[in-house]
């Protein structure tokens, strides 16, 4: 490990991995540090793997479309093959929020995304989900990715282009004369022109301890459940998200991956599944997918999704501490958007348009 780099990236999740890759391919010397013993331990490794192009926020939608296209056709230095499997998706909308999603779909279509509109009840047949009312928006190009495969591609490409990665390396910021001069690691001091804060749920406390921007990030625990193998679950079926009722499912290893879209505030932590979450899931399954009520749950896990107060991503230089660049608050969109976020941030750091 050297003692000076163009950039030190804190956090080897999807955002941090994408930043390391995007900076390394621009010829910058990069050190990626991670407090855990391996990458993607927390939110990045515990998500549902959905690649999604339609979002209610225009800002997030632009990054989602760009990130999805990067996964579909990755640069040669990142992967020789697509980084997700195309299955299509169905977003179900109804009620007072329908106009919001109609507008989001129109924006996506204007940007060149193929989206079809149809009756929810017709398009959800065979999934076990009851949706006799409402509108379904089908996006054939959406799909499913393995977050560990995507993160591994970022890290392998970054390393091949000179980036270094250090695990079990918790970092604190070194501040001198109102500027971040580098990081303090267990192995000693490392200097850097830029430090990228991609520490996820721990991003705010990392900066506050150094006197930077006080940002009220909030993390929320969400659970995922896997039914185990079941008869008749088509592997190539689209994933389905009922936006109003807060429930989604997708095929997974011959069974179903289910989520009740729980949203419980939690401090930064290693999120663990709790027993009453399965009770809450059972209530939604009984109401929305009664054909699945009798199927046991083979596995449950939880992760944190971190948001800024305005629900937008936090990407950019800290207004108080020079040399510090934020890359956090992706709020569950990290898998789809990470490549686009990394490229956007690397361009800013490198002084590009």
mmCIF file of C-alpha atoms in Angstrom:
data_model
loop_
_atom_site.group_PDB
_atom_site.id
_atom_site.type_symbol
_atom_site.label_atom_id
_atom_site.label_comp_id
_atom_site.label_asym_id
_atom_site.label_seq_id
_atom_site.Cartn_x
_atom_site.Cartn_y
_atom_site.Cartn_z
ATOM 1 C CA UNK A 1 0.000 0.000 0.000
ATOM 2 C CA UNK A 2 1.314 3.419 -0.966
ATOM 3 C CA UNK A 3 0.970 6.417 1.315
ATOM 4 C CA UNK A 4 -0.506 8.849 -1.215
ATOM 5 C CA UNK A 5 -3.251 8.404 -3.824
ATOM 6 C CA UNK A 6 -5.325 10.558 -6.106
ATOM 7 C CA UNK A 7 -8.403 9.168 -4.356
ATOM 8 C CA UNK A 8 -9.268 7.028 -1.351
ATOM 9 C CA UNK A 9 -12.768 5.520 -1.531
ATOM 10 C CA UNK A 10 -14.357 4.518 1.773
ATOM 11 C CA UNK A 11 -16.797 1.605 1.505
ATOM 12 C CA UNK A 12 -16.593 -1.430 -0.800
ATOM 13 C CA UNK A 13 -20.286 -1.661 -1.576
ATOM 14 C CA UNK A 14 -21.776 -1.035 -5.003
ATOM 15 C CA UNK A 15 -21.301 2.748 -4.875
ATOM 16 C CA UNK A 16 -17.726 2.529 -3.636
ATOM 17 C CA UNK A 17 -16.824 -0.227 -6.071
ATOM 18 C CA UNK A 18 -18.258 1.748 -8.973
ATOM 19 C CA UNK A 19 -16.314 4.866 -7.936
ATOM 20 C CA UNK A 20 -13.064 2.906 -7.696
ATOM 21 C CA UNK A 21 -13.647 1.442 -11.165
ATOM 22 C CA UNK A 22 -14.662 4.751 -12.760
ATOM 23 C CA UNK A 23 -11.653 6.588 -11.298
ATOM 24 C CA UNK A 24 -9.131 3.836 -12.073
ATOM 25 C CA UNK A 25 -10.175 3.667 -15.731
ATOM 26 C CA UNK A 26 -9.403 7.400 -15.909
ATOM 27 C CA UNK A 27 -5.845 6.716 -14.833
ATOM 28 C CA UNK A 28 -6.247 7.880 -11.234
ATOM 29 C CA UNK A 29 -4.416 6.113 -8.419
ATOM 30 C CA UNK A 30 -7.104 4.688 -6.148
ATOM 31 C CA UNK A 31 -7.258 2.973 -2.781
ATOM 32 C CA UNK A 32 -10.604 1.408 -1.821
ATOM 33 C CA UNK A 33 -10.928 0.689 1.910
ATOM 34 C CA UNK A 34 -13.572 -1.429 3.626
ATOM 35 C CA UNK A 35 -14.123 -1.957 7.351
ATOM 36 C CA UNK A 36 -15.449 -5.504 6.843
ATOM 37 C CA UNK A 37 -13.467 -8.574 5.806
ATOM 38 C CA UNK A 38 -15.109 -8.745 2.366
ATOM 39 C CA UNK A 39 -17.032 -6.467 -0.009
ATOM 40 C CA UNK A 40 -20.808 -6.016 -0.141
ATOM 41 C CA UNK A 41 -21.517 -7.229 3.389
ATOM 42 C CA UNK A 42 -24.390 -4.864 4.154
ATOM 43 C CA UNK A 43 -27.011 -3.250 1.866
ATOM 44 C CA UNK A 44 -25.162 -3.978 -1.384
ATOM 45 C CA UNK A 45 -25.181 -7.717 -0.774
ATOM 46 C CA UNK A 46 -28.693 -8.008 0.657
ATOM 47 C CA UNK A 47 -30.940 -6.499 -1.989
ATOM 48 C CA UNK A 48 -33.429 -8.151 -4.300
ATOM 49 C CA UNK A 49 -31.349 -7.785 -7.458
ATOM 50 C CA UNK A 50 -33.979 -5.836 -9.416
ATOM 51 C CA UNK A 51 -32.844 -3.804 -12.421
ATOM 52 C CA UNK A 52 -35.450 -1.088 -12.928
ATOM 53 C CA UNK A 53 -35.668 1.854 -15.323
ATOM 54 C CA UNK A 54 -38.860 3.648 -14.207
ATOM 55 C CA UNK A 55 -38.736 5.889 -11.143
ATOM 56 C CA UNK A 56 -41.013 8.673 -9.896
ATOM 57 C CA UNK A 57 -38.075 11.063 -9.401
ATOM 58 C CA UNK A 58 -36.721 12.409 -12.681
ATOM 59 C CA UNK A 59 -33.227 12.764 -11.231
ATOM 60 C CA UNK A 60 -33.128 9.156 -10.033
ATOM 61 C CA UNK A 61 -34.800 7.934 -13.232
ATOM 62 C CA UNK A 62 -32.024 9.412 -15.380
ATOM 63 C CA UNK A 63 -29.380 7.585 -13.359
ATOM 64 C CA UNK A 64 -31.470 4.396 -13.373
ATOM 65 C CA UNK A 65 -31.711 4.394 -17.149
ATOM 66 C CA UNK A 66 -28.000 5.098 -17.563
ATOM 67 C CA UNK A 67 -27.035 2.496 -14.970
ATOM 68 C CA UNK A 68 -29.310 -0.154 -16.447
ATOM 69 C CA UNK A 69 -27.870 0.393 -19.919
ATOM 70 C CA UNK A 70 -24.347 0.054 -18.514
ATOM 71 C CA UNK A 71 -25.301 -3.306 -16.970
ATOM 72 C CA UNK A 72 -26.941 -4.386 -20.221
ATOM 73 C CA UNK A 73 -23.938 -3.450 -22.377
ATOM 74 C CA UNK A 74 -20.937 -3.021 -20.056
ATOM 75 C CA UNK A 75 -17.685 -1.487 -21.325
ATOM 76 C CA UNK A 76 -15.113 -4.066 -22.371
ATOM 77 C CA UNK A 77 -12.960 -3.345 -19.325
ATOM 78 C CA UNK A 78 -15.865 -4.113 -16.980
ATOM 79 C CA UNK A 79 -17.389 -7.323 -18.372
ATOM 80 C CA UNK A 80 -17.451 -9.205 -21.693
ATOM 81 C CA UNK A 81 -21.104 -10.141 -21.136
ATOM 82 C CA UNK A 82 -24.226 -8.408 -19.754
ATOM 83 C CA UNK A 83 -24.327 -8.066 -15.972
ATOM 84 C CA UNK A 84 -28.027 -8.833 -15.620
ATOM 85 C CA UNK A 85 -30.582 -11.266 -16.943
ATOM 86 C CA UNK A 86 -33.428 -9.700 -18.898
ATOM 87 C CA UNK A 87 -36.813 -10.875 -17.569
ATOM 88 C CA UNK A 88 -39.000 -7.794 -17.896
ATOM 89 C CA UNK A 89 -40.860 -6.100 -15.077
ATOM 90 C CA UNK A 90 -44.410 -5.156 -14.137
ATOM 91 C CA UNK A 91 -45.143 -2.065 -12.051
ATOM 92 C CA UNK A 92 -48.722 -1.947 -10.772
ATOM 93 C CA UNK A 93 -50.309 1.428 -10.029
ATOM 94 C CA UNK A 94 -53.752 2.678 -9.099
ATOM 95 C CA UNK A 95 -55.493 5.362 -7.060
ATOM 96 C CA UNK A 96 -54.237 8.901 -6.470
ATOM 97 C CA UNK A 97 -50.610 8.012 -7.269
ATOM 98 C CA UNK A 98 -51.430 6.747 -10.761
ATOM 99 C CA UNK A 99 -50.814 10.149 -12.442
ATOM 100 C CA UNK A 100 -47.319 10.247 -10.915
ATOM 101 C CA UNK A 101 -46.449 6.915 -12.469
ATOM 102 C CA UNK A 102 -48.130 7.795 -15.760
ATOM 103 C CA UNK A 103 -45.792 10.807 -15.910
ATOM 104 C CA UNK A 104 -42.769 8.656 -15.006
ATOM 105 C CA UNK A 105 -43.634 6.212 -17.781
ATOM 106 C CA UNK A 106 -44.066 9.030 -20.294
ATOM 107 C CA UNK A 107 -40.635 10.374 -19.346
ATOM 108 C CA UNK A 108 -39.073 6.926 -19.760
ATOM 109 C CA UNK A 109 -40.715 6.461 -23.146
ATOM 110 C CA UNK A 110 -39.471 9.880 -24.268
ATOM 111 C CA UNK A 111 -35.974 8.729 -23.314
ATOM 112 C CA UNK A 112 -36.327 5.638 -25.509
ATOM 113 C CA UNK A 113 -37.418 3.014 -22.967
ATOM 114 C CA UNK A 114 -40.008 0.549 -24.265
ATOM 115 C CA UNK A 115 -42.946 0.478 -21.844
ATOM 116 C CA UNK A 116 -46.364 -1.096 -22.423
ATOM 117 C CA UNK A 117 -49.544 -0.233 -20.552
ATOM 118 C CA UNK A 118 -52.271 -2.749 -19.787
ATOM 119 C CA UNK A 119 -54.760 -4.051 -17.211
ATOM 120 C CA UNK A 120 -53.012 -5.343 -14.114
ATOM 121 C CA UNK A 121 -55.306 -8.335 -13.757
ATOM 122 C CA UNK A 122 -54.482 -9.671 -17.216
ATOM 123 C CA UNK A 123 -50.719 -9.382 -16.921
ATOM 124 C CA UNK A 124 -50.309 -10.825 -13.426
ATOM 125 C CA UNK A 125 -52.085 -14.116 -14.130
ATOM 126 C CA UNK A 126 -50.025 -17.102 -13.051
ATOM 127 C CA UNK A 127 -47.942 -15.149 -10.546
ATOM 128 C CA UNK A 128 -50.181 -15.806 -7.551
ATOM 129 C CA UNK A 129 -50.609 -12.053 -7.084
ATOM 130 C CA UNK A 130 -54.193 -10.793 -7.139
ATOM 131 C CA UNK A 131 -54.485 -7.532 -9.044
ATOM 132 C CA UNK A 132 -57.946 -7.321 -10.540
ATOM 133 C CA UNK A 133 -57.848 -3.523 -10.603
ATOM 134 C CA UNK A 134 -55.245 -0.955 -11.517
ATOM 135 C CA UNK A 135 -52.831 -0.461 -14.362
ATOM 136 C CA UNK A 136 -49.714 -2.449 -15.167
ATOM 137 C CA UNK A 137 -46.659 -0.949 -16.828
ATOM 138 C CA UNK A 138 -44.485 -3.580 -18.490
ATOM 139 C CA UNK A 139 -40.828 -2.803 -19.216
ATOM 140 C CA UNK A 140 -39.388 -5.711 -21.237
ATOM 141 C CA UNK A 141 -35.752 -4.582 -20.863
ATOM 142 C CA UNK A 142 -35.760 -4.696 -17.047
ATOM 143 C CA UNK A 143 -34.451 -7.747 -15.276
ATOM 144 C CA UNK A 144 -32.528 -9.338 -12.428
ATOM 145 C CA UNK A 145 -28.856 -9.100 -11.498
ATOM 146 C CA UNK A 146 -26.636 -10.766 -8.935
ATOM 147 C CA UNK A 147 -25.336 -7.851 -6.832
ATOM 148 C CA UNK A 148 -22.206 -9.787 -5.877
ATOM 149 C CA UNK A 149 -21.430 -10.435 -9.555
ATOM 150 C CA UNK A 150 -21.834 -6.737 -10.367
ATOM 151 C CA UNK A 151 -19.691 -5.661 -7.416
ATOM 152 C CA UNK A 152 -17.051 -8.270 -8.246
ATOM 153 C CA UNK A 153 -16.885 -6.897 -11.803
ATOM 154 C CA UNK A 154 -16.290 -3.356 -10.498
ATOM 155 C CA UNK A 155 -13.545 -4.527 -8.143
ATOM 156 C CA UNK A 156 -11.812 -6.821 -10.647
ATOM 157 C CA UNK A 157 -11.749 -4.134 -13.328
ATOM 158 C CA UNK A 158 -10.553 -1.473 -10.876
ATOM 159 C CA UNK A 159 -7.739 -3.729 -9.685
ATOM 160 C CA UNK A 160 -6.736 -4.613 -13.242
ATOM 161 C CA UNK A 161 -6.306 -0.895 -13.861
ATOM 162 C CA UNK A 162 -4.139 -0.290 -10.822
ATOM 163 C CA UNK A 163 -6.578 0.281 -7.946
ATOM 164 C CA UNK A 164 -5.750 -1.242 -4.561
ATOM 165 C CA UNK A 165 -8.326 -2.674 -2.146
ATOM 166 C CA UNK A 166 -7.869 -3.064 1.609
ATOM 167 C CA UNK A 167 -10.294 -5.001 3.822
ATOM 168 C CA UNK A 168 -10.630 -4.874 7.613
ATOM 169 C CA UNK A 169 -9.524 -1.271 7.266
ATOM 170 C CA UNK A 170 -11.889 1.094 9.131
ATOM 171 C CA UNK A 171 -11.107 4.674 8.167
ATOM 172 C CA UNK A 172 -11.403 8.076 9.806
ATOM 173 C CA UNK A 173 -10.909 11.370 8.025
ATOM 174 C CA UNK A 174 -7.763 13.449 8.478
ATOM 175 C CA UNK A 175 -8.580 17.167 8.342
ATOM 176 C CA UNK A 176 -6.004 19.918 8.011
ATOM 177 C CA UNK A 177 -6.778 23.605 7.446
ATOM 178 C CA UNK A 178 -10.400 22.957 6.517
ATOM 179 C CA UNK A 179 -9.584 20.265 4.002
ATOM 180 C CA UNK A 180 -9.618 16.469 4.082
ATOM 181 C CA UNK A 181 -6.009 15.472 3.600
ATOM 182 C CA UNK A 182 -6.526 11.705 3.655
ATOM 183 C CA UNK A 183 -7.570 8.930 6.000
ATOM 184 C CA UNK A 184 -6.243 7.245 9.110
ATOM 185 C CA UNK A 185 -6.233 3.442 8.825
ATOM 186 C CA UNK A 186 -5.101 0.741 11.272
ATOM 187 C CA UNK A 187 -1.950 0.528 9.153
ATOM 188 C CA UNK A 188 -1.305 4.258 9.425
ATOM 189 C CA UNK A 189 -1.950 7.525 7.619
ATOM 190 C CA UNK A 190 -2.770 7.640 3.905
ATOM 191 C CA UNK A 191 -2.886 10.951 2.041
ATOM 192 C CA UNK A 192 -5.187 11.681 -0.897
ATOM 193 C CA UNK A 193 -6.261 14.529 -3.106
ATOM 194 C CA UNK A 194 -9.862 13.310 -2.750
ATOM 195 C CA UNK A 195 -11.630 11.073 -0.253
ATOM 196 C CA UNK A 196 -14.911 9.568 -1.501
ATOM 197 C CA UNK A 197 -17.428 8.868 1.251
ATOM 198 C CA UNK A 198 -19.342 5.777 0.119
ATOM 199 C CA UNK A 199 -19.838 4.455 3.650
ATOM 200 C CA UNK A 200 -23.589 3.880 3.305
ATOM 201 C CA UNK A 201 -25.426 4.046 6.657
ATOM 202 C CA UNK A 202 -22.202 5.181 8.365
ATOM 203 C CA UNK A 203 -21.531 8.038 5.909
ATOM 204 C CA UNK A 204 -23.021 10.827 8.041
ATOM 205 C CA UNK A 205 -21.259 9.958 11.301
ATOM 206 C CA UNK A 206 -17.935 9.607 9.447
ATOM 207 C CA UNK A 207 -18.153 13.214 8.233
ATOM 208 C CA UNK A 208 -19.707 14.722 11.342
ATOM 209 C CA UNK A 209 -16.806 13.384 13.414
ATOM 210 C CA UNK A 210 -14.473 15.406 11.178
ATOM 211 C CA UNK A 211 -16.518 18.631 11.240
ATOM 212 C CA UNK A 212 -18.043 18.411 7.759
ATOM 213 C CA UNK A 213 -21.621 18.728 6.602
ATOM 214 C CA UNK A 214 -24.159 17.528 9.159
ATOM 215 C CA UNK A 215 -26.496 15.484 7.010
ATOM 216 C CA UNK A 216 -29.547 13.815 8.528
ATOM 217 C CA UNK A 217 -29.285 10.481 6.775
ATOM 218 C CA UNK A 218 -31.806 7.894 7.938
ATOM 219 C CA UNK A 219 -31.540 4.146 7.424
ATOM 220 C CA UNK A 220 -34.537 1.827 7.186
ATOM 221 C CA UNK A 221 -34.602 -1.927 7.612
ATOM 222 C CA UNK A 222 -36.274 -4.015 4.915
ATOM 223 C CA UNK A 223 -36.760 -7.780 4.874
ATOM 224 C CA UNK A 224 -36.627 -10.265 2.017
ATOM 225 C CA UNK A 225 -38.020 -13.794 2.088
ATOM 226 C CA UNK A 226 -37.409 -16.847 -0.076
ATOM 227 C CA UNK A 227 -40.028 -19.587 -0.271
ATOM 228 C CA UNK A 228 -37.718 -22.372 -1.309
ATOM 229 C CA UNK A 229 -38.362 -24.400 -4.494
ATOM 230 C CA UNK A 230 -42.004 -24.656 -5.580
ATOM 231 C CA UNK A 231 -43.709 -26.387 -8.455
ATOM 232 C CA UNK A 232 -44.621 -24.315 -11.482
ATOM 233 C CA UNK A 233 -42.606 -21.135 -10.873
ATOM 234 C CA UNK A 234 -41.322 -19.958 -14.284
ATOM 235 C CA UNK A 235 -37.683 -18.851 -14.062
ATOM 236 C CA UNK A 236 -38.105 -16.267 -16.815
ATOM 237 C CA UNK A 237 -41.236 -14.577 -15.419
ATOM 238 C CA UNK A 238 -41.044 -10.802 -14.868
ATOM 239 C CA UNK A 239 -40.690 -9.411 -11.406
ATOM 240 C CA UNK A 240 -43.844 -7.629 -10.190
ATOM 241 C CA UNK A 241 -44.098 -4.628 -7.858
ATOM 242 C CA UNK A 242 -47.440 -3.395 -6.525
ATOM 243 C CA UNK A 243 -46.494 0.228 -5.882
ATOM 244 C CA UNK A 244 -49.574 1.317 -3.939
ATOM 245 C CA UNK A 245 -49.864 -1.715 -1.684
ATOM 246 C CA UNK A 246 -46.139 -2.104 -1.087
ATOM 247 C CA UNK A 247 -45.384 -5.659 -2.173
ATOM 248 C CA UNK A 248 -43.161 -7.293 -4.755
ATOM 249 C CA UNK A 249 -42.121 -10.752 -5.850
ATOM 250 C CA UNK A 250 -39.804 -12.317 -8.370
ATOM 251 C CA UNK A 251 -38.733 -15.835 -9.321
ATOM 252 C CA UNK A 252 -35.678 -17.061 -7.422
ATOM 253 C CA UNK A 253 -34.093 -20.542 -7.558
ATOM 254 C CA UNK A 254 -37.350 -22.279 -8.595
ATOM 255 C CA UNK A 255 -39.307 -20.417 -5.903
ATOM 256 C CA UNK A 256 -40.390 -16.869 -5.097
ATOM 257 C CA UNK A 257 -38.516 -14.001 -3.531
ATOM 258 C CA UNK A 258 -41.051 -11.906 -1.581
ATOM 259 C CA UNK A 259 -40.952 -8.468 0.018
ATOM 260 C CA UNK A 260 -43.627 -6.618 2.009
ATOM 261 C CA UNK A 261 -41.748 -3.303 1.553
ATOM 262 C CA UNK A 262 -41.332 -2.742 5.290
ATOM 263 C CA UNK A 263 -39.640 0.536 6.157
ATOM 264 C CA UNK A 264 -38.515 0.572 9.808
ATOM 265 C CA UNK A 265 -36.107 3.338 10.932
ATOM 266 C CA UNK A 266 -32.873 1.910 12.314
ATOM 267 C CA UNK A 267 -29.458 3.252 13.337
ATOM 268 C CA UNK A 268 -26.409 2.283 11.276
ATOM 269 C CA UNK A 269 -25.977 -1.413 12.055
ATOM 270 C CA UNK A 270 -25.535 -4.904 10.721
ATOM 271 C CA UNK A 271 -29.260 -5.412 10.038
ATOM 272 C CA UNK A 272 -30.734 -8.700 11.197
ATOM 273 C CA UNK A 273 -34.089 -10.262 10.354
ATOM 274 C CA UNK A 274 -36.696 -10.142 13.126
ATOM 275 C CA UNK A 275 -39.438 -12.711 13.650
ATOM 276 C CA UNK A 276 -42.426 -10.372 13.508
ATOM 277 C CA UNK A 277 -41.414 -9.281 9.993
ATOM 278 C CA UNK A 278 -42.589 -12.655 8.727
ATOM 279 C CA UNK A 279 -45.930 -12.081 10.460
ATOM 280 C CA UNK A 280 -46.285 -8.782 8.595
ATOM 281 C CA UNK A 281 -45.391 -10.519 5.355
ATOM 282 C CA UNK A 282 -48.044 -13.177 6.018
ATOM 283 C CA UNK A 283 -50.732 -10.502 6.330
ATOM 284 C CA UNK A 284 -49.829 -9.012 2.955
ATOM 285 C CA UNK A 285 -49.544 -12.398 1.284
ATOM 286 C CA UNK A 286 -52.990 -13.360 2.604
ATOM 287 C CA UNK A 287 -54.472 -10.177 1.164
ATOM 288 C CA UNK A 288 -52.551 -9.934 -2.109
ATOM 289 C CA UNK A 289 -51.277 -13.408 -3.011
ATOM 290 C CA UNK A 290 -53.449 -15.971 -1.189
ATOM 291 C CA UNK A 291 -52.189 -18.817 -3.409
ATOM 292 C CA UNK A 292 -48.849 -18.488 -1.598
ATOM 293 C CA UNK A 293 -50.220 -18.492 1.953
ATOM 294 C CA UNK A 294 -49.563 -22.170 2.618
ATOM 295 C CA UNK A 295 -45.986 -22.142 1.358
ATOM 296 C CA UNK A 296 -43.315 -22.070 4.080
ATOM 297 C CA UNK A 297 -40.500 -19.532 4.149
ATOM 298 C CA UNK A 298 -37.114 -21.199 3.701
ATOM 299 C CA UNK A 299 -34.967 -18.142 4.360
ATOM 300 C CA UNK A 300 -35.284 -14.547 5.573
ATOM 301 C CA UNK A 301 -32.769 -11.733 5.719
ATOM 302 C CA UNK A 302 -32.672 -7.958 6.149
ATOM 303 C CA UNK A 303 -30.680 -4.980 4.941
ATOM 304 C CA UNK A 304 -30.610 -1.229 5.425
ATOM 305 C CA UNK A 305 -31.699 1.328 2.845
ATOM 306 C CA UNK A 306 -30.286 4.799 3.512
ATOM 307 C CA UNK A 307 -31.971 8.055 2.499
ATOM 308 C CA UNK A 308 -31.365 11.776 2.695
ATOM 309 C CA UNK A 309 -34.338 13.853 3.952
ATOM 310 C CA UNK A 310 -35.399 14.758 0.392
ATOM 311 C CA UNK A 311 -35.046 11.115 -0.776
ATOM 312 C CA UNK A 312 -32.521 12.126 -3.444
ATOM 313 C CA UNK A 313 -29.004 10.766 -3.839
ATOM 314 C CA UNK A 314 -26.138 12.549 -2.117
ATOM 315 C CA UNK A 315 -23.433 12.949 -4.771
ATOM 316 C CA UNK A 316 -20.923 15.765 -4.742
ATOM 317 C CA UNK A 317 -18.257 17.681 -2.816
ATOM 318 C CA UNK A 318 -18.803 18.557 0.820
ATOM 319 C CA UNK A 319 -19.486 22.325 1.114
ATOM 320 C CA UNK A 320 -17.419 22.612 4.305
ATOM 321 C CA UNK A 321 -14.488 20.269 3.786
ATOM 322 C CA UNK A 322 -12.448 20.498 0.622
ATOM 323 C CA UNK A 323 -11.279 17.214 -0.842
ATOM 324 C CA UNK A 324 -14.291 15.276 0.450
ATOM 325 C CA UNK A 325 -16.790 13.841 -2.044
ATOM 326 C CA UNK A 326 -20.111 12.298 -0.959
ATOM 327 C CA UNK A 327 -21.531 9.186 -2.632
ATOM 328 C CA UNK A 328 -24.341 7.881 -0.469
ATOM 329 C CA UNK A 329 -28.089 7.889 0.139
ATOM 330 C CA UNK A 330 -28.901 5.690 -2.867
ATOM 331 C CA UNK A 331 -31.886 4.343 -0.927
ATOM 332 C CA UNK A 332 -32.142 0.860 -2.427
ATOM 333 C CA UNK A 333 -31.330 1.972 -5.997
ATOM 334 C CA UNK A 334 -27.652 1.108 -5.774
ATOM 335 C CA UNK A 335 -27.687 -2.004 -7.954
ATOM 336 C CA UNK A 336 -29.259 -0.291 -10.957
ATOM 337 C CA UNK A 337 -27.656 3.136 -10.617
ATOM 338 C CA UNK A 338 -24.190 2.436 -9.188
ATOM 339 C CA UNK A 339 -22.315 2.416 -12.490
ATOM 340 C CA UNK A 340 -23.886 5.693 -13.571
ATOM 341 C CA UNK A 341 -23.276 7.223 -10.136
ATOM 342 C CA UNK A 342 -19.621 6.170 -10.220
ATOM 343 C CA UNK A 343 -19.105 7.640 -13.678
ATOM 344 C CA UNK A 344 -20.899 10.871 -12.733
ATOM 345 C CA UNK A 345 -18.786 11.291 -9.604
ATOM 346 C CA UNK A 346 -15.513 10.388 -11.328
ATOM 347 C CA UNK A 347 -16.191 12.984 -14.008
ATOM 348 C CA UNK A 348 -16.741 15.627 -11.353
ATOM 349 C CA UNK A 349 -13.601 14.676 -9.431
ATOM 350 C CA UNK A 350 -11.536 14.667 -12.613
ATOM 351 C CA UNK A 351 -12.859 18.063 -13.701
ATOM 352 C CA UNK A 352 -14.772 16.753 -16.704
ATOM 353 C CA UNK A 353 -18.132 18.066 -17.892
#
